[in-house]
Amino acid sequence: MKNSNANKALFNRDPILKVTGLNKVFGRSKGFFGKSTSLVQAVTDVDFEVYPGETLAIVGESGCGKSTTARLILRLIEPDSGNIIVDGMDISKNDALELKHLRKSVQMVFQDSYASLNPRLTIGQAVMFGPRTLGLSIVKAREIARETLSNVGLDPTRFEGLFPHQISGGQRQRGNIARSLAFRPKIVVMDEPLSALDKSIEAQVVNLLCDLRDQYNLTYVFISHDLNVVQYIADRVLVMYLGKVVEIGDVGSLFSNPRHPYTRALMASVPSRDPKIRTQSAPIMGDLPSPINPPSGCRFRTRCPYAEDICGAEVPLLTPQKSAGGNQVACHMEKIGSGHSKGGILDE
Amino acid sequence: MSDPLLEVHNLSVLFSNAGHEIHAVRNLSLTLQTGEVLTILGESGSGKSVTLNAILRLLPENGTTVSGKVIVDGQDVFAMTNREVRAYRGAKVSMVFQEPALAFDPMFTVGYQIIETLRAHRNISIDEAERRALELMELVRIPSAKVCMRRYPHEMSGGMRQRAMIALALCCDPKVLLADEPTTALDVTVQIQMLVLLRELQRELGMAIVFVTHDIGVANEISDHVAVMYAGRVVECGAALDVLGNPKHPYTKALLESSIHGTDRGQRLPVIPGAPPDLAEMSQGCSFAPRCALANQYCLRELPDLRPVTTNHLAACINI
């Protein structure tokens, strides 16, 4: 329970990353004859904070906006509105200097290790590239690259001169991690860093990520759909559904006492650990609705077993729950007098 | 026990291209009884998909050397003429692929493609085929099936497309359904729906399923029997409760131990060192030996055969 104690100390500090009112709509362009084309509401009103040294996991199904959120944090895509404050500096406005600061202190590791390395650069050159752009000499950059490579478990004398296609997927992902760490960032955003790896390699990389977090004092924003990995690695968890945050909280209380019906369904959908115990019926039916015309009110209501009229009429706000260990939940059932027949029932 | 529905004897698949040889599958033997779910569990490159493709004779003929025997319902699949193979595919054995978006033709509606398949295999009228297609769509629990029949694949969600894919595979009441990672492309909430559906369909229709996956959790949910593959060979097989509940082969053990569970939080994860071997450079010994904690000089010298641990639980390791 080392982690929960660490967390309490963390909350007293200032956040290293603060995101407020983040919005992104894709497909804004007007169609033929000025007709508006369909808009994809990828991320809607997302707020969260990340404290130094902690790992915030963002979970949700594909299309829920988790990767978009990651890209917005790095300004790889431009937000429509909202503020992103990294280390006290608002980087959501377009300014080259601030962007340079951002890229130095926030780095990203992508899912596809092959696509995210330049095929014409050796691993050594790819890792050197970052320090070089920061203006370091070749000698110094090479030194940093070699050190970083050996810290991710790639022997520099062997791997420095190899091209991405010459090494295995696990080694490539290590190379990618080294590439991002060569900037000596404060925050590393990881978008499904494990999902392209073989099962027998996964544990190696998770151990490595935990070691590096301690070694470099890193803060992780960890995007994953694998709840087992999330529970293992994260300090806090943010659950997204169709572009909105439905629940956010401490990993311990979120996994032991999930509040939002979607969080509960997500957890119940994880396949069994034991062949003797099998899931008898699916926790929720249907697929994620299209984000082009998301349901009114609570976006989960079309799949929610508890949905009532109020859920379609009013958007539930993310509110902290005293009894849920400070977790914030966006559900009408959480509030007495919200108009839902089960309003406040979870608090009793 | 009666004759098995599907028997694979000493199947080997060798891909050769410009002097490079890859032993994708080596001496694989499997049996499958009616109404049974056999899971082939393995990492990418372990030969699980190649095995499925060999059963359906879908492997390219150029540069591929296949040896061994596949017997389905008493018929030798490799001895069939092309005409017989066409009748065999879909009717006796059919397949559900990983990516339903790629398995459907984007130019035709889902309903049309099911009707077309029905009419290709059976001498029935369009009306009759339409009725049957609707039945199939309802069988796989597609809501408002009538509307969905007229949809194009891209108009359906991933889960619905995979259901339609299963409906297509069930057109001719196959005895064996081959499922190649059918849930890998799906989200967890949809994956569990699909696993429950496949289990229900298997019970209702009494068919057998060969289910390929790399996910231990998925194997836990669906399997009666499990065969664990590593580098083209089956290293352990038996009842799911034995193989997944009480694994004997060092690879299966290590794979289960190193799989990440949230409750292990705070403890360092046990890992399997190294990476899966390159199939082009196979040693003569056990292919897991370089990564195995128990390996000794004998492991590097000869390939271990599958030997019984208990009556129906086999493992290929000389150290057991």
XYZ file of C-alpha atoms in Angstrom:
668
model
C 0.000 0.000 0.000
C 3.017 2.160 -0.554
C 1.257 3.796 -3.439
C -1.763 5.190 -1.645
C 0.479 6.890 0.902
C 2.586 8.329 -1.856
C -0.600 9.625 -3.426
C -1.670 11.626 -0.406
C 1.647 13.414 -0.445
C 1.262 14.017 -4.157
C -2.059 15.782 -3.853
C -0.536 18.519 -1.745
C 1.744 19.539 -4.558
C 0.947 21.561 -7.634
C -0.034 19.576 -10.692
C 2.639 19.199 -13.351
C -0.019 18.911 -16.025
C -3.399 20.560 -15.824
C -5.985 20.215 -18.548
C -9.164 22.267 -18.395
C -12.157 22.381 -20.704
C -10.442 20.508 -23.506
C -12.539 20.153 -26.656
C -11.826 18.711 -30.053
C -14.253 18.260 -32.909
C -13.061 16.643 -36.125
C -14.486 17.259 -39.582
C -15.357 20.877 -39.051
C -15.018 21.824 -42.717
C -18.128 22.859 -44.590
C -19.295 20.470 -47.267
C -20.607 21.122 -50.746
C -22.993 24.118 -50.966
C -21.960 25.147 -47.464
C -23.706 22.193 -45.872
C -21.955 21.255 -42.699
C -20.440 17.796 -42.865
C -20.766 15.405 -39.969
C -18.813 16.401 -36.895
C -17.035 13.899 -34.720
C -17.018 15.035 -31.129
C -13.773 13.351 -30.202
C -13.104 15.042 -26.881
C -15.688 17.070 -24.972
C -15.025 19.141 -21.854
C -12.202 17.073 -20.468
C -10.574 18.293 -17.251
C -7.873 16.525 -15.305
C -4.697 17.096 -13.391
C -1.555 15.029 -13.180
C 0.783 15.387 -10.216
C 4.558 15.022 -10.377
C 5.707 11.432 -10.117
C 2.323 9.829 -10.515
C 0.947 7.687 -13.291
C -2.437 8.634 -14.629
C -4.045 5.969 -16.771
C -6.684 6.837 -19.324
C -8.929 3.885 -20.110
C -11.867 3.355 -22.382
C -12.933 1.595 -25.547
C -11.638 2.486 -28.981
C -13.196 5.703 -30.185
C -13.635 7.110 -26.692
C -11.108 9.868 -27.294
C -8.182 8.612 -25.253
C -5.631 8.808 -28.065
C -6.989 12.184 -29.147
C -6.524 13.431 -25.595
C -2.915 12.231 -25.665
C -2.227 13.976 -28.948
C -3.861 17.156 -27.695
C -1.604 17.218 -24.632
C 1.404 17.240 -26.965
C -0.239 19.633 -29.393
C 0.232 17.088 -32.158
C -3.287 18.177 -33.024
C -4.704 21.558 -32.129
C -7.473 21.746 -29.539
C -10.638 23.673 -30.441
C -10.769 25.098 -26.957
C -9.376 24.512 -23.519
C -6.150 25.058 -21.672
C -3.203 22.740 -21.235
C -0.830 23.882 -18.528
C 2.474 22.048 -18.319
C 4.633 22.936 -15.361
C 2.912 26.292 -14.903
C 3.104 27.271 -18.563
C 0.008 27.401 -20.740
C 0.991 25.708 -23.965
C -2.411 25.681 -25.619
C -1.738 28.957 -27.430
C 0.245 28.846 -30.603
C 3.756 29.914 -29.782
C 6.884 28.283 -31.150
C 8.968 28.935 -28.041
C 6.399 27.406 -25.752
C 6.021 24.462 -28.074
C 9.735 23.822 -27.909
C 9.519 23.889 -24.130
C 6.621 21.485 -24.348
C 8.323 19.013 -26.639
C 11.317 18.969 -24.338
C 9.353 18.275 -21.211
C 6.527 16.150 -22.632
C 7.313 13.190 -24.837
C 5.217 10.462 -26.348
C 5.614 6.732 -26.950
C 3.310 5.360 -29.604
C 1.635 2.015 -30.016
C 3.253 0.989 -33.279
C 6.963 0.860 -32.572
C 7.801 0.268 -36.206
C 5.845 3.160 -37.649
C 7.164 5.605 -35.089
C 10.850 5.079 -35.831
C 12.424 6.489 -38.978
C 13.380 3.411 -41.046
C 16.432 5.202 -42.445
C 17.936 6.059 -39.074
C 19.707 3.545 -36.887
C 18.451 3.172 -33.346
C 21.440 5.172 -32.132
C 20.740 8.000 -34.583
C 17.034 8.039 -33.664
C 17.850 8.397 -29.977
C 20.491 11.067 -30.696
C 18.057 13.087 -32.752
C 16.310 14.596 -29.728
C 19.384 15.900 -27.924
C 20.690 17.231 -31.253
C 17.559 19.304 -31.819
C 18.117 20.781 -28.378
C 21.442 22.082 -29.654
C 23.846 19.599 -28.097
C 27.052 18.584 -29.835
C 27.257 15.234 -31.607
C 29.641 13.907 -28.988
C 27.374 14.898 -26.113
C 24.240 13.680 -27.892
C 25.871 10.352 -28.585
C 26.837 10.034 -24.957
C 23.241 10.672 -23.878
C 21.962 8.212 -26.492
C 24.305 5.452 -25.341
C 23.423 6.002 -21.702
C 19.701 6.025 -22.418
C 19.919 2.909 -24.565
C 21.656 0.963 -21.841
C 19.070 2.184 -19.323
C 16.245 0.703 -21.404
C 18.116 -2.583 -21.616
C 19.577 -2.264 -25.100
C 23.329 -2.740 -25.113
C 24.535 0.348 -27.045
C 27.499 -1.387 -28.673
C 25.179 -3.951 -30.179
C 22.054 -1.935 -30.952
C 23.313 1.542 -31.732
C 24.076 0.712 -35.352
C 21.022 -1.425 -36.101
C 18.026 -0.287 -38.105
C 14.462 -0.667 -36.802
C 13.719 -3.583 -39.149
C 16.683 -5.544 -37.816
C 15.398 -5.869 -34.266
C 12.411 -7.526 -32.618
C 9.202 -5.761 -31.622
C 10.087 -5.703 -27.949
C 13.521 -4.243 -28.657
C 11.973 -1.675 -30.990
C 9.584 -0.519 -28.316
C 12.541 -0.193 -25.940
C 14.246 1.887 -28.618
C 11.183 4.091 -28.805
C 11.165 4.554 -25.073
C 14.867 5.481 -25.228
C 14.131 7.957 -28.015
C 11.544 9.715 -25.870
C 13.744 9.669 -22.766
C 16.722 11.195 -24.558
C 14.987 14.566 -24.160
C 15.009 13.977 -20.402
C 11.289 14.781 -20.304
C 9.233 15.293 -17.174
C 6.109 13.710 -18.588
C 5.884 10.746 -20.925
C 2.560 10.145 -22.637
C 2.218 6.523 -23.664
C -0.457 5.502 -26.112
C -1.017 1.752 -25.776
C 2.709 1.018 -25.546
C 2.140 -2.690 -24.914
C -0.618 -3.692 -27.261
C 1.621 -4.494 -30.227
C 3.960 -6.643 -28.145
C 3.975 -10.381 -27.708
C 2.481 -11.612 -24.461
C 5.791 -13.014 -23.282
C 7.472 -9.613 -23.760
C 4.770 -7.517 -22.078
C 5.938 -8.135 -18.520
C 9.529 -7.193 -19.422
C 8.400 -3.810 -20.747
C 6.081 -3.143 -17.796
C 8.952 -3.814 -15.392
C 11.147 -1.494 -17.450
C 8.538 1.284 -17.351
C 8.325 0.987 -13.569
C 12.137 1.126 -13.233
C 12.465 4.137 -15.532
C 9.730 5.968 -13.655
C 11.819 5.764 -10.484
C 15.154 6.342 -12.182
C 14.161 9.472 -14.121
C 11.393 10.737 -11.769
C 8.936 10.497 -14.597
C 5.271 11.302 -14.672
C 3.309 9.004 -16.946
C 0.072 9.499 -18.788
C -0.615 5.894 -19.664
C -3.267 5.087 -22.215
C -4.466 1.534 -22.321
C -7.484 -0.636 -22.809
C -5.987 -3.400 -20.680
C -7.403 -2.960 -17.199
C -5.015 -5.472 -15.660
C -2.008 -3.465 -16.776
C -3.693 -0.247 -15.653
C -4.384 -1.569 -12.188
C -0.784 -2.722 -11.980
C 0.933 0.457 -13.117
C -1.364 3.441 -12.467
C -1.836 5.623 -9.393
C -4.971 7.269 -10.677
C -7.353 6.237 -13.413
C -9.503 8.289 -15.735
C -12.327 6.461 -17.488
C -13.554 7.948 -20.755
C -16.660 7.182 -22.739
C -17.443 8.787 -26.099
C -15.174 11.756 -25.531
C -16.231 12.494 -21.967
C -14.764 11.642 -18.599
C -17.210 9.438 -16.709
C -15.108 8.638 -13.664
C -11.736 9.571 -12.290
C -10.116 8.473 -9.089
C -7.470 6.689 -7.143
C -6.641 3.266 -8.577
C -7.408 1.452 -5.320
C -10.868 2.873 -4.751
C -11.745 2.841 -8.441
C -11.007 -0.863 -8.798
C -12.455 -1.898 -5.443
C -15.499 0.347 -5.678
C -16.242 1.394 -9.253
C -19.206 3.775 -9.243
C -20.175 4.641 -12.768
C -22.242 1.929 -14.483
C -19.823 2.080 -17.413
C -16.745 1.600 -15.226
C -18.444 -1.365 -13.615
C -19.362 -2.880 -16.978
C -15.853 -2.347 -18.272
C -14.369 -4.142 -15.293
C -16.852 -6.979 -15.450
C -15.992 -7.488 -19.126
C -12.373 -8.390 -18.459
C -11.965 -12.095 -19.246
C -11.646 -14.467 -16.345
C -8.351 -15.437 -14.716
C -9.610 -18.887 -13.950
C -10.980 -21.438 -16.446
C -13.321 -22.688 -13.703
C -15.026 -19.314 -13.363
C -16.556 -18.021 -16.563
C -18.584 -14.973 -17.388
C -22.153 -16.177 -17.752
C -23.640 -13.190 -19.518
C -22.192 -10.050 -21.015
C -22.324 -7.077 -18.610
C -23.573 -4.677 -21.283
C -24.873 -5.251 -24.774
C -24.234 -3.396 -27.985
C -21.311 -1.362 -29.208
C -20.078 2.135 -28.619
C -22.454 4.513 -30.445
C -21.004 6.710 -33.152
C -19.341 9.884 -31.839
C -20.813 11.754 -34.830
C -24.174 12.196 -33.146
C -23.577 11.211 -29.547
C -26.655 10.571 -27.390
C -28.038 13.617 -25.590
C -27.584 13.965 -21.860
C -25.452 11.170 -20.493
C -23.664 9.613 -23.445
C -23.704 6.170 -21.859
C -27.491 6.068 -21.441
C -28.123 4.027 -24.628
C -26.244 1.080 -23.135
C -26.904 1.749 -19.465
C -29.202 -0.684 -17.625
C -30.294 2.082 -15.221
C -31.091 4.800 -17.777
C -34.171 6.954 -17.058
C -35.689 10.092 -18.595
C -33.363 12.417 -16.719
C -30.329 10.736 -18.300
C -31.424 11.849 -21.752
C -32.414 15.329 -20.641
C -29.468 16.470 -18.603
C -25.728 16.014 -18.848
C -24.436 14.580 -15.563
C -21.529 16.563 -14.152
C -18.352 15.106 -12.786
C -18.750 15.446 -9.021
C -16.537 14.218 -6.205
C -18.032 11.469 -4.074
C -17.226 11.463 -0.392
C -17.953 7.794 0.076
C -15.951 6.728 -2.950
C -12.632 7.892 -1.608
C -12.735 11.166 -3.459
C -13.471 9.625 -6.840
C -15.295 11.876 -9.221
C -18.227 10.333 -11.016
C -20.487 11.712 -13.738
C -23.774 9.898 -13.137
C -27.248 11.056 -12.091
C -27.519 8.117 -9.709
C -24.782 9.636 -7.582
C -26.811 12.647 -6.567
C -29.868 12.897 -4.336
C -32.609 14.902 -5.997
C -31.091 14.620 -9.454
C -34.398 13.339 -10.793
C -33.178 9.757 -11.124
C -35.207 7.298 -9.058
C -31.974 5.803 -7.753
C -30.470 9.243 -7.117
C -28.141 9.130 -4.158
C -28.792 5.446 -3.610
C -25.112 4.586 -3.886
C -24.240 6.984 -1.107
C -26.459 5.361 1.488
C -14.785 -42.413 -27.665
C -16.161 -42.155 -31.179
C -14.024 -41.164 -34.142
C -12.872 -37.579 -33.830
C -14.526 -35.007 -36.078
C -11.270 -33.351 -36.995
C -7.892 -35.020 -36.930
C -4.601 -33.387 -37.761
C -1.665 -35.798 -38.069
C 1.932 -34.608 -38.132
C 1.127 -31.435 -39.999
C 4.201 -29.540 -41.124
C 4.198 -26.340 -43.108
C 7.367 -25.021 -44.686
C 7.467 -21.674 -46.446
C 10.375 -21.177 -48.771
C 11.233 -17.993 -50.549
C 14.459 -17.201 -52.372
C 16.511 -19.651 -50.375
C 14.974 -18.744 -47.016
C 13.067 -21.506 -45.328
C 10.610 -20.963 -42.535
C 9.179 -23.872 -40.623
C 5.890 -22.295 -39.635
C 4.370 -25.496 -38.271
C 6.245 -28.630 -37.282
C 4.756 -32.057 -36.611
C 1.502 -30.813 -35.263
C -1.185 -33.267 -34.255
C -4.609 -32.353 -32.940
C -7.932 -34.057 -32.477
C -11.292 -32.440 -32.055
C -14.529 -34.139 -31.008
C -18.019 -33.027 -31.938
C -19.290 -30.230 -29.730
C -15.893 -29.352 -28.309
C -14.035 -26.059 -28.158
C -10.320 -26.445 -28.738
C -8.223 -23.350 -28.180
C -4.856 -22.902 -29.812
C -2.983 -20.514 -27.571
C 0.218 -18.918 -28.760
C 2.094 -15.732 -29.501
C 2.360 -14.169 -32.923
C 4.499 -16.298 -35.191
C 3.836 -19.496 -33.265
C 2.000 -21.005 -36.219
C -1.541 -20.921 -34.956
C -3.099 -19.106 -37.914
C -1.077 -21.146 -40.405
C -2.522 -24.271 -38.820
C -6.070 -22.993 -39.339
C -5.335 -22.026 -42.918
C -3.843 -25.467 -43.569
C -7.018 -27.123 -42.272
C -9.047 -25.130 -44.801
C -6.359 -25.536 -47.485
C -6.103 -21.781 -47.777
C -2.305 -21.654 -47.851
C -0.741 -20.429 -51.096
C 0.521 -23.315 -53.213
C 3.591 -21.476 -54.403
C 6.585 -21.857 -52.155
C 4.660 -23.781 -49.518
C 5.370 -27.370 -48.638
C 2.665 -28.985 -46.564
C 3.003 -32.487 -45.243
C 0.940 -34.575 -42.896
C -2.759 -35.282 -42.925
C -5.929 -33.439 -42.084
C -8.984 -35.653 -41.784
C -12.375 -34.080 -41.324
C -15.376 -36.303 -40.817
C -13.515 -39.218 -42.390
C -12.339 -37.281 -45.461
C -8.707 -36.553 -46.221
C -8.574 -32.819 -46.923
C -5.221 -32.826 -48.723
C -6.398 -35.561 -51.099
C -9.478 -33.621 -52.253
C -9.846 -32.280 -55.770
C -10.367 -28.545 -56.137
C -14.043 -29.127 -56.700
C -14.318 -31.153 -53.515
C -12.445 -28.499 -51.576
C -14.973 -25.885 -52.636
C -17.766 -28.030 -51.326
C -15.824 -28.750 -48.156
C -15.054 -25.140 -47.307
C -18.011 -23.536 -45.662
C -20.113 -26.671 -45.556
C -17.966 -28.877 -43.344
C -15.522 -26.357 -41.972
C -15.789 -22.601 -42.100
C -13.793 -19.768 -40.704
C -14.286 -16.508 -38.844
C -11.455 -14.054 -39.386
C -9.890 -11.530 -37.080
C -10.791 -8.449 -39.040
C -14.414 -8.585 -40.218
C -14.006 -5.297 -42.060
C -11.537 -6.976 -44.402
C -13.426 -10.228 -44.745
C -16.531 -8.615 -46.220
C -16.648 -7.098 -49.672
C -17.237 -3.363 -49.146
C -19.215 -3.090 -52.396
C -22.142 -5.289 -51.366
C -24.568 -5.264 -48.483
C -24.044 -7.760 -45.721
C -27.378 -9.391 -46.480
C -26.485 -9.803 -50.150
C -23.212 -11.495 -49.264
C -24.925 -13.978 -46.977
C -27.608 -14.729 -49.581
C -24.935 -15.131 -52.275
C -23.037 -17.606 -50.122
C -26.188 -19.588 -49.391
C -27.081 -19.781 -53.075
C -23.562 -20.784 -54.051
C -23.676 -23.782 -51.754
C -27.299 -24.777 -51.952
C -29.798 -25.024 -54.696
C -32.395 -22.690 -53.197
C -34.509 -19.788 -54.404
C -33.703 -16.168 -53.604
C -36.724 -15.905 -51.314
C -35.700 -18.964 -49.412
C -32.104 -17.747 -49.137
C -33.361 -14.419 -47.868
C -35.437 -16.091 -45.200
C -32.482 -18.215 -44.146
C -30.144 -15.196 -44.091
C -32.558 -13.367 -41.816
C -32.709 -16.412 -39.555
C -28.929 -16.467 -39.375
C -28.718 -12.776 -38.562
C -31.222 -13.326 -35.768
C -29.334 -16.392 -34.599
C -26.235 -14.291 -33.963
C -28.413 -11.798 -32.039
C -28.184 -8.868 -34.402
C -30.882 -6.420 -33.305
C -33.288 -5.325 -36.070
C -31.767 -7.909 -38.370
C -34.021 -6.955 -41.273
C -32.564 -3.445 -41.401
C -29.021 -4.693 -40.948
C -29.351 -6.995 -43.966
C -29.461 -3.918 -46.177
C -26.429 -2.293 -44.604
C -22.975 -2.150 -46.109
C -20.123 -3.455 -43.929
C -18.832 0.051 -43.210
C -22.227 1.073 -41.866
C -22.020 -1.445 -39.056
C -20.058 -1.243 -35.831
C -17.139 -3.612 -35.228
C -19.161 -5.895 -32.985
C -22.097 -6.109 -35.388
C -19.754 -6.805 -38.293
C -18.175 -9.646 -36.385
C -21.644 -11.036 -35.640
C -22.508 -10.805 -39.332
C -19.220 -12.561 -40.085
C -20.251 -15.405 -37.795
C -23.664 -15.534 -39.508
C -21.870 -15.833 -42.841
C -19.687 -18.626 -41.515
C -22.757 -20.493 -40.251
C -24.544 -20.388 -43.634
C -24.130 -24.069 -44.400
C -24.303 -25.490 -40.887
C -20.620 -26.314 -40.661
C -19.537 -29.039 -38.297
C -16.372 -27.218 -37.400
C -15.978 -23.473 -37.006
C -12.440 -22.143 -37.157
C -12.124 -18.837 -35.349
C -8.901 -16.940 -35.941
C -8.590 -14.382 -33.131
C -12.204 -13.285 -33.686
C -12.216 -10.989 -30.666
C -8.782 -9.390 -30.908
C -9.975 -6.385 -32.896
C -12.892 -5.793 -30.530
C -13.248 -3.826 -27.333
C -13.491 -5.716 -24.050
C -17.195 -5.042 -23.574
C -17.892 -6.372 -27.070
C -15.357 -9.187 -26.779
C -17.162 -10.716 -23.844
C -20.479 -10.500 -25.746
C -18.858 -12.398 -28.608
C -17.380 -15.094 -26.365
C -20.723 -15.660 -24.663
C -22.431 -15.788 -28.085
C -19.953 -18.323 -29.485
C -20.413 -20.533 -26.440
C -24.195 -20.359 -26.794
C -24.101 -21.047 -30.537
C -21.771 -23.962 -30.014
C -24.244 -25.488 -27.540
C -27.328 -24.734 -29.648
C -25.903 -25.997 -32.927
C -23.693 -28.721 -31.500
C -20.740 -27.724 -33.642
C -17.079 -27.889 -32.747
C -14.896 -24.806 -32.598
C -11.169 -24.382 -33.056
C -10.440 -21.042 -31.456
C -7.131 -19.316 -31.962
C -6.027 -16.660 -29.497
C -2.988 -15.155 -27.814
C -5.029 -13.989 -24.833
C -5.020 -16.274 -21.803
C -8.155 -14.633 -20.404
C -10.047 -15.358 -23.603
C -8.804 -18.961 -23.505
C -10.085 -19.234 -19.926
C -13.522 -18.090 -21.032
C -14.081 -20.370 -24.005
C -11.963 -23.509 -24.034
C -12.766 -27.133 -23.285
C -9.329 -28.172 -24.482
C -6.204 -26.126 -24.997
C -3.144 -26.635 -27.175
C -0.293 -24.253 -26.420
C 1.949 -23.511 -29.400
C 5.484 -22.173 -29.395
C 7.627 -21.700 -32.510
C 5.470 -23.905 -34.719
C 4.998 -26.784 -32.302
C 2.458 -27.805 -29.739
C 4.306 -27.771 -26.433
C 1.411 -28.664 -24.170
C -2.158 -29.821 -24.648
C -5.011 -31.205 -22.661
C -8.203 -30.177 -20.901
C -8.454 -26.441 -20.244
C -8.603 -26.980 -16.499
C -5.357 -28.947 -16.590
C -3.367 -26.826 -19.035
C -4.496 -23.435 -17.763
C -5.120 -24.461 -14.177
C -2.101 -26.702 -13.649
C 0.403 -26.046 -16.440
C 3.385 -28.386 -16.735
C 5.498 -27.115 -19.627
C 7.962 -24.394 -18.578
C 6.718 -22.117 -21.381
C 3.061 -22.374 -20.391
C 3.990 -21.897 -16.765
C 6.125 -18.838 -17.494
C 3.494 -17.381 -19.828
C 0.789 -17.686 -17.174
C 3.044 -16.348 -14.437
C 4.216 -13.377 -16.470
C 0.731 -12.373 -17.569
C -0.089 -9.137 -15.829
C -2.836 -8.974 -13.241
C -3.801 -5.845 -11.399
C -3.644 -7.623 -8.069
C 0.119 -8.146 -8.494
C 0.545 -4.414 -7.989
C 3.666 -3.525 -6.067
C 5.396 -6.821 -6.828
C 7.913 -7.164 -9.583
C 6.534 -9.195 -12.477
C 8.226 -12.477 -13.305
C 9.402 -12.296 -16.909
C 10.382 -14.684 -19.670
C 13.835 -13.542 -20.762
C 14.650 -13.008 -24.425
C 12.264 -13.025 -27.346
C 10.504 -15.723 -29.408
C 12.925 -17.423 -31.823
C 13.347 -16.592 -35.472
C 11.606 -19.369 -37.382
C 14.182 -19.176 -40.158
C 16.983 -20.192 -37.808
C 15.739 -23.144 -35.872
C 18.051 -25.101 -33.648
C 17.782 -28.849 -33.450
C 16.881 -28.808 -29.769
C 13.828 -27.552 -27.922
C 12.984 -24.095 -29.283
C 12.140 -22.762 -25.845
C 15.452 -23.895 -24.343
C 17.280 -20.547 -24.801
C 14.622 -18.825 -22.659
C 13.923 -21.672 -20.256
C 15.042 -21.668 -16.634
C 15.172 -25.469 -16.555
C 17.165 -25.942 -19.758
C 20.191 -28.214 -19.694
C 22.531 -29.629 -22.335
C 20.045 -32.325 -23.369
C 17.396 -29.707 -24.183
C 19.672 -28.134 -26.771
C 20.397 -31.461 -28.427
C 17.074 -33.015 -29.235
C 13.541 -32.000 -29.884
C 11.302 -33.294 -27.091
C 8.136 -35.179 -28.067
C 4.756 -34.650 -26.513
C 4.506 -37.088 -23.632
C 1.665 -37.718 -21.232
C 1.901 -36.017 -17.857
C -1.402 -37.508 -16.800
C -3.746 -39.520 -19.035
C -5.057 -36.696 -21.206
C -2.535 -33.998 -20.472
C 0.546 -33.942 -22.711
C 3.662 -31.795 -22.543
C 6.794 -31.662 -24.671
C 9.581 -31.255 -22.167
C 12.217 -33.717 -21.055
C 12.373 -32.197 -17.583
C 8.885 -33.256 -16.526
